[in-house]
DNA sequence: GCCAACGTTGGC
DNA sequence: GCCAACGTTGGC
């Protein structure tokens, strides 16, 4: 799960008991939240457009996908006037921080690893802010982070 | 700041 | 329903 740390960083999440992953306005990600993401699932926290680009920690989903309240808030930068109230277009999920890595696992290191280099996040031009990770890739990242699997 | 990639929009 | 134009993402 990607976030620009200027907007929302792993340290921001660390300060909160749980965080709402809101504002995503991409249909593929919406479907992923709706169909794939469930409470108890774990996810990596990835910093994009950052001084140190890479994976910074592990999160756990506290919820599955539910209607993103910001789409109905005219004061929100994520407000979507075309989203029907009775059929919300966009979803959010709630997350909590499981672990912040002692060091960022940089994108360059992911790309250099034979297993982690297969992750979507390593692919040129990939833009989805939420992406699936295989069990093998998960373990590879934990190894690169120096974390017990 | 550049620009490649790709999702979205809208005219037809 | 095609596809060009446009907007956004995000690494570099």
PDB file of C-alpha atoms (C1' of nucleotides) in Angstrom:
ATOM      1  CA  UNK A   1       0.000   0.000   0.000  1.00  0.00           C
ATOM      2  CA  UNK A   2       1.560   3.219  -1.177  1.00  0.00           C
ATOM      3  CA  UNK A   3       1.466   6.654   0.363  1.00  0.00           C
ATOM      4  CA  UNK A   4       3.449   9.804  -0.128  1.00  0.00           C
ATOM      5  CA  UNK A   5       4.986  10.474   3.282  1.00  0.00           C
ATOM      6  CA  UNK A   6       4.429  14.201   2.823  1.00  0.00           C
ATOM      7  CA  UNK A   7       0.728  13.330   2.878  1.00  0.00           C
ATOM      8  CA  UNK A   8       0.705  10.371   5.244  1.00  0.00           C
ATOM      9  CA  UNK A   9       3.794   8.561   6.498  1.00  0.00           C
ATOM     10  CA  UNK A  10       4.547   5.492   8.565  1.00  0.00           C
ATOM     11  CA  UNK A  11       5.353   7.835  11.445  1.00  0.00           C
ATOM     12  CA  UNK A  12       1.946   9.447  11.106  1.00  0.00           C
ATOM     13  CA  UNK A  13       0.362   6.007  11.379  1.00  0.00           C
ATOM     14  CA  UNK A  14       2.591   5.156  14.340  1.00  0.00           C
ATOM     15  CA  UNK A  15       1.113   8.113  16.228  1.00  0.00           C
ATOM     16  CA  UNK A  16      -2.408   6.803  15.725  1.00  0.00           C
ATOM     17  CA  UNK A  17      -3.967   3.692  17.151  1.00  0.00           C
ATOM     18  CA  UNK A  18      -5.409   3.052  13.744  1.00  0.00           C
ATOM     19  CA  UNK A  19      -5.506   4.928  10.481  1.00  0.00           C
ATOM     20  CA  UNK A  20      -8.022   5.266   7.687  1.00  0.00           C
ATOM     21  CA  UNK A  21      -6.631   4.592   4.226  1.00  0.00           C
ATOM     22  CA  UNK A  22      -8.836   6.995   2.325  1.00  0.00           C
ATOM     23  CA  UNK A  23      -8.850   9.095  -0.803  1.00  0.00           C
ATOM     24  CA  UNK A  24      -8.094   6.370  -3.303  1.00  0.00           C
ATOM     25  CA  UNK A  25      -9.841   7.197  -6.587  1.00  0.00           C
ATOM     26  CA  UNK A  26      -8.873   4.319  -8.827  1.00  0.00           C
ATOM     27  CA  UNK A  27     -11.333   1.612  -9.841  1.00  0.00           C
ATOM     28  CA  UNK A  28      -8.834  -1.242  -9.840  1.00  0.00           C
ATOM     29  CA  UNK A  29      -7.847  -0.391  -6.284  1.00  0.00           C
ATOM     30  CA  UNK A  30     -11.495   0.058  -5.329  1.00  0.00           C
ATOM     31  CA  UNK A  31     -12.243  -3.441  -6.589  1.00  0.00           C
ATOM     32  CA  UNK A  32      -9.239  -4.809  -4.762  1.00  0.00           C
ATOM     33  CA  UNK A  33     -10.455  -3.261  -1.507  1.00  0.00           C
ATOM     34  CA  UNK A  34     -13.933  -4.633  -2.139  1.00  0.00           C
ATOM     35  CA  UNK A  35     -13.017  -8.145  -3.218  1.00  0.00           C
ATOM     36  CA  UNK A  36      -9.633  -9.008  -1.727  1.00  0.00           C
ATOM     37  CA  UNK A  37      -8.946  -7.067   1.430  1.00  0.00           C
ATOM     38  CA  UNK A  38     -10.175  -8.411   4.752  1.00  0.00           C
ATOM     39  CA  UNK A  39      -9.601  -7.767   8.460  1.00  0.00           C
ATOM     40  CA  UNK A  40      -6.458  -9.502   9.685  1.00  0.00           C
ATOM     41  CA  UNK A  41      -4.677  -9.280   6.333  1.00  0.00           C
ATOM     42  CA  UNK A  42      -1.220  -7.820   6.454  1.00  0.00           C
ATOM     43  CA  UNK A  43       0.287  -5.318   4.064  1.00  0.00           C
ATOM     44  CA  UNK A  44       3.510  -3.449   3.500  1.00  0.00           C
ATOM     45  CA  UNK A  45       3.615   0.304   3.895  1.00  0.00           C
ATOM     46  CA  UNK A  46       5.435   1.869   0.928  1.00  0.00           C
ATOM     47  CA  UNK A  47       6.661   5.451   0.738  1.00  0.00           C
ATOM     48  CA  UNK A  48       6.413   6.883  -2.772  1.00  0.00           C
ATOM     49  CA  UNK A  49       7.715  10.227  -4.037  1.00  0.00           C
ATOM     50  CA  UNK A  50       9.882  10.367  -0.963  1.00  0.00           C
ATOM     51  CA  UNK A  51      13.463  11.127  -0.039  1.00  0.00           C
ATOM     52  CA  UNK A  52      13.829   7.434   0.695  1.00  0.00           C
ATOM     53  CA  UNK A  53      11.560   5.473  -1.622  1.00  0.00           C
ATOM     54  CA  UNK A  54      10.749   1.990  -0.428  1.00  0.00           C
ATOM     55  CA  UNK A  55       8.997  -0.269   2.059  1.00  0.00           C
ATOM     56  CA  UNK A  56       8.984   1.138   5.570  1.00  0.00           C
ATOM     57  CA  UNK A  57       6.922  -1.274   7.622  1.00  0.00           C
ATOM     58  CA  UNK A  58       4.120  -3.762   8.087  1.00  0.00           C
ATOM     59  CA  UNK A  59       0.459  -2.989   8.629  1.00  0.00           C
ATOM     60  CA  UNK A  60      -2.588  -5.055   9.477  1.00  0.00           C
ATOM     61  CA  UNK A  61      -6.044  -4.398   8.117  1.00  0.00           C
ATOM     62  CA  UNK A  62      -8.556  -3.608  10.830  1.00  0.00           C
ATOM     63  CA  UNK A  63     -11.437  -3.561   8.362  1.00  0.00           C
ATOM     64  CA  UNK A  64     -12.343  -4.619   4.882  1.00  0.00           C
ATOM     65  CA  UNK A  65     -13.398  -2.074   2.306  1.00  0.00           C
ATOM     66  CA  UNK A  66     -16.172   0.303   3.378  1.00  0.00           C
ATOM     67  CA  UNK A  67     -17.526   3.515   1.830  1.00  0.00           C
ATOM     68  CA  UNK A  68     -14.897   6.240   1.948  1.00  0.00           C
ATOM     69  CA  UNK A  69     -16.510   9.144   3.855  1.00  0.00           C
ATOM     70  CA  UNK A  70     -14.307  11.734   2.133  1.00  0.00           C
ATOM     71  CA  UNK A  71     -16.128  11.241  -1.179  1.00  0.00           C
ATOM     72  CA  UNK A  72     -19.232  12.857   0.363  1.00  0.00           C
ATOM     73  CA  UNK A  73     -17.408  15.693   2.121  1.00  0.00           C
ATOM     74  CA  UNK A  74     -17.462  18.878   0.029  1.00  0.00           C
ATOM     75  CA  UNK A  75     -14.635  20.249   2.148  1.00  0.00           C
ATOM     76  CA  UNK A  76     -12.391  17.281   1.424  1.00  0.00           C
ATOM     77  CA  UNK A  77      -9.855  17.318  -1.375  1.00  0.00           C
ATOM     78  CA  UNK A  78     -11.174  13.839  -2.174  1.00  0.00           C
ATOM     79  CA  UNK A  79     -14.784  14.992  -2.580  1.00  0.00           C
ATOM     80  CA  UNK A  80     -16.491  13.318  -5.539  1.00  0.00           C
ATOM     81  CA  UNK A  81     -19.805  15.023  -6.387  1.00  0.00           C
ATOM     82  CA  UNK A  82     -20.576  12.278  -8.900  1.00  0.00           C
ATOM     83  CA  UNK A  83     -20.547   9.500  -6.334  1.00  0.00           C
ATOM     84  CA  UNK A  84     -24.130   8.494  -5.470  1.00  0.00           C
ATOM     85  CA  UNK A  85     -24.878   8.361  -1.742  1.00  0.00           C
ATOM     86  CA  UNK A  86     -26.859   5.177  -2.129  1.00  0.00           C
ATOM     87  CA  UNK A  87     -24.136   3.515  -4.199  1.00  0.00           C
ATOM     88  CA  UNK A  88     -20.803   4.864  -2.988  1.00  0.00           C
ATOM     89  CA  UNK A  89     -18.161   4.769  -5.662  1.00  0.00           C
ATOM     90  CA  UNK A  90     -15.067   4.709  -3.447  1.00  0.00           C
ATOM     91  CA  UNK A  91     -13.906   2.608  -0.523  1.00  0.00           C
ATOM     92  CA  UNK A  92     -11.501   3.015   2.345  1.00  0.00           C
ATOM     93  CA  UNK A  93      -9.906   0.521   4.717  1.00  0.00           C
ATOM     94  CA  UNK A  94      -8.718   0.888   8.287  1.00  0.00           C
ATOM     95  CA  UNK A  95      -5.163  -0.134   9.151  1.00  0.00           C
ATOM     96  CA  UNK A  96      -2.901  -0.343  12.161  1.00  0.00           C
ATOM     97  CA  UNK A  97       0.873  -0.396  12.259  1.00  0.00           C
ATOM     98  CA  UNK A  98       2.335  -3.792  13.149  1.00  0.00           C
ATOM     99  CA  UNK A  99       5.975  -2.870  12.770  1.00  0.00           C
ATOM    100  CA  UNK A 100       8.065  -0.047  11.443  1.00  0.00           C
ATOM    101  CA  UNK A 101      11.269  -1.397   9.921  1.00  0.00           C
ATOM    102  CA  UNK A 102      14.468  -0.212  11.582  1.00  0.00           C
ATOM    103  CA  UNK A 103      15.606   0.744   8.077  1.00  0.00           C
ATOM    104  CA  UNK A 104      13.736   1.435   4.872  1.00  0.00           C
ATOM    105  CA  UNK A 105      13.982  -1.347   2.320  1.00  0.00           C
ATOM    106  CA  UNK A 106      14.736   0.833  -0.695  1.00  0.00           C
ATOM    107  CA  UNK A 107      13.155   0.297  -4.076  1.00  0.00           C
ATOM    108  CA  UNK A 108      16.640  -0.175  -5.514  1.00  0.00           C
ATOM    109  CA  UNK A 109      17.203  -3.099  -3.130  1.00  0.00           C
ATOM    110  CA  UNK A 110      13.846  -4.636  -4.039  1.00  0.00           C
ATOM    111  CA  UNK A 111      14.755  -4.405  -7.708  1.00  0.00           C
ATOM    112  CA  UNK A 112      18.106  -6.069  -7.078  1.00  0.00           C
ATOM    113  CA  UNK A 113      16.571  -9.071  -5.300  1.00  0.00           C
ATOM    114  CA  UNK A 114      15.695 -12.044  -7.502  1.00  0.00           C
ATOM    115  CA  UNK A 115      12.352 -12.597  -5.783  1.00  0.00           C
ATOM    116  CA  UNK A 116      11.315  -9.113  -4.677  1.00  0.00           C
ATOM    117  CA  UNK A 117      12.112  -7.748  -8.129  1.00  0.00           C
ATOM    118  CA  UNK A 118       9.003  -9.539  -9.363  1.00  0.00           C
ATOM    119  CA  UNK A 119       6.748  -7.307  -7.268  1.00  0.00           C
ATOM    120  CA  UNK A 120       4.465  -4.984  -9.165  1.00  0.00           C
ATOM    121  CA  UNK A 121       5.969  -2.022  -7.359  1.00  0.00           C
ATOM    122  CA  UNK A 122       9.253  -2.728  -9.146  1.00  0.00           C
ATOM    123  CA  UNK A 123       7.654  -2.559 -12.567  1.00  0.00           C
ATOM    124  CA  UNK A 124       8.076   0.563 -14.636  1.00  0.00           C
ATOM    125  CA  UNK A 125       4.940   2.586 -14.981  1.00  0.00           C
ATOM    126  CA  UNK A 126       2.897   0.662 -12.438  1.00  0.00           C
ATOM    127  CA  UNK A 127       0.704   3.151 -10.647  1.00  0.00           C
ATOM    128  CA  UNK A 128      -1.753   1.295  -8.454  1.00  0.00           C
ATOM    129  CA  UNK A 129      -1.583   2.486  -4.873  1.00  0.00           C
ATOM    130  CA  UNK A 130      -2.624  -0.919  -3.562  1.00  0.00           C
ATOM    131  CA  UNK A 131      -1.048  -4.027  -5.052  1.00  0.00           C
ATOM    132  CA  UNK A 132      -1.065  -7.756  -4.309  1.00  0.00           C
ATOM    133  CA  UNK A 133       2.053  -9.387  -2.855  1.00  0.00           C
ATOM    134  CA  UNK A 134       2.767 -13.118  -3.155  1.00  0.00           C
ATOM    135  CA  UNK A 135       3.844 -15.161  -0.106  1.00  0.00           C
ATOM    136  CA  UNK A 136       7.290 -15.585  -1.649  1.00  0.00           C
ATOM    137  CA  UNK A 137       7.639 -11.841  -2.177  1.00  0.00           C
ATOM    138  CA  UNK A 138       6.412 -11.218   1.361  1.00  0.00           C
ATOM    139  CA  UNK A 139       9.124 -13.473   2.785  1.00  0.00           C
ATOM    140  CA  UNK A 140      11.764 -11.931   0.536  1.00  0.00           C
ATOM    141  CA  UNK A 141      10.939  -8.445   1.800  1.00  0.00           C
ATOM    142  CA  UNK A 142      11.031  -9.593   5.423  1.00  0.00           C
ATOM    143  CA  UNK A 143      14.456 -11.085   4.768  1.00  0.00           C
ATOM    144  CA  UNK A 144      15.682  -7.854   3.157  1.00  0.00           C
ATOM    145  CA  UNK A 145      14.318  -5.931   6.135  1.00  0.00           C
ATOM    146  CA  UNK A 146      16.067  -8.245   8.565  1.00  0.00           C
ATOM    147  CA  UNK A 147      12.773  -9.195  10.171  1.00  0.00           C
ATOM    148  CA  UNK A 148      11.768 -12.633  11.362  1.00  0.00           C
ATOM    149  CA  UNK A 149       9.062 -14.125   9.171  1.00  0.00           C
TER     150      UNK A 149
ATOM    151  C1'  DG B   1      11.374  19.537 -13.435  1.00  0.00           C
ATOM    152  C1'  DC B   2      11.119  15.868 -16.933  1.00  0.00           C
ATOM    153  C1'  DC B   3       8.732  12.475 -19.000  1.00  0.00           C
ATOM    154  C1'  DA B   4       7.044   7.583 -19.559  1.00  0.00           C
ATOM    155  C1'  DA B   5       3.180   5.034 -18.443  1.00  0.00           C
ATOM    156  C1'  DC B   6      -1.387   4.453 -18.075  1.00  0.00           C
ATOM    157  C1'  DG B   7      -6.184   5.541 -16.281  1.00  0.00           C
ATOM    158  C1'  DT B   8     -10.132   8.487 -17.428  1.00  0.00           C
ATOM    159  C1'  DT B   9     -13.007  11.365 -20.222  1.00  0.00           C
ATOM    160  C1'  DG B  10     -15.698  12.654 -23.926  1.00  0.00           C
ATOM    161  C1'  DG B  11     -16.634  13.381 -28.917  1.00  0.00           C
ATOM    162  C1'  DC B  12     -18.043  10.833 -32.591  1.00  0.00           C
TER     163       DC B  12
ATOM    164  C1'  DG C   1     -17.430   1.174 -28.435  1.00  0.00           C
ATOM    165  C1'  DC C   2     -13.316   3.399 -30.398  1.00  0.00           C
ATOM    166  C1'  DC C   3      -9.626   6.277 -29.537  1.00  0.00           C
ATOM    167  C1'  DA C   4      -7.392  10.876 -29.085  1.00  0.00           C
ATOM    168  C1'  DA C   5      -6.704  14.170 -25.652  1.00  0.00           C
ATOM    169  C1'  DC C   6      -5.978  15.020 -21.181  1.00  0.00           C
ATOM    170  C1'  DG C   7      -4.695  14.333 -16.315  1.00  0.00           C
ATOM    171  C1'  DT C   8      -2.134  11.923 -12.800  1.00  0.00           C
ATOM    172  C1'  DT C   9       1.457   9.110 -10.899  1.00  0.00           C
ATOM    173  C1'  DG C  10       5.882   8.581  -9.515  1.00  0.00           C
ATOM    174  C1'  DG C  11      10.850   7.354 -10.416  1.00  0.00           C
ATOM    175  C1'  DC C  12      14.704   9.642 -11.834  1.00  0.00           C
TER     176       DC C  12
END
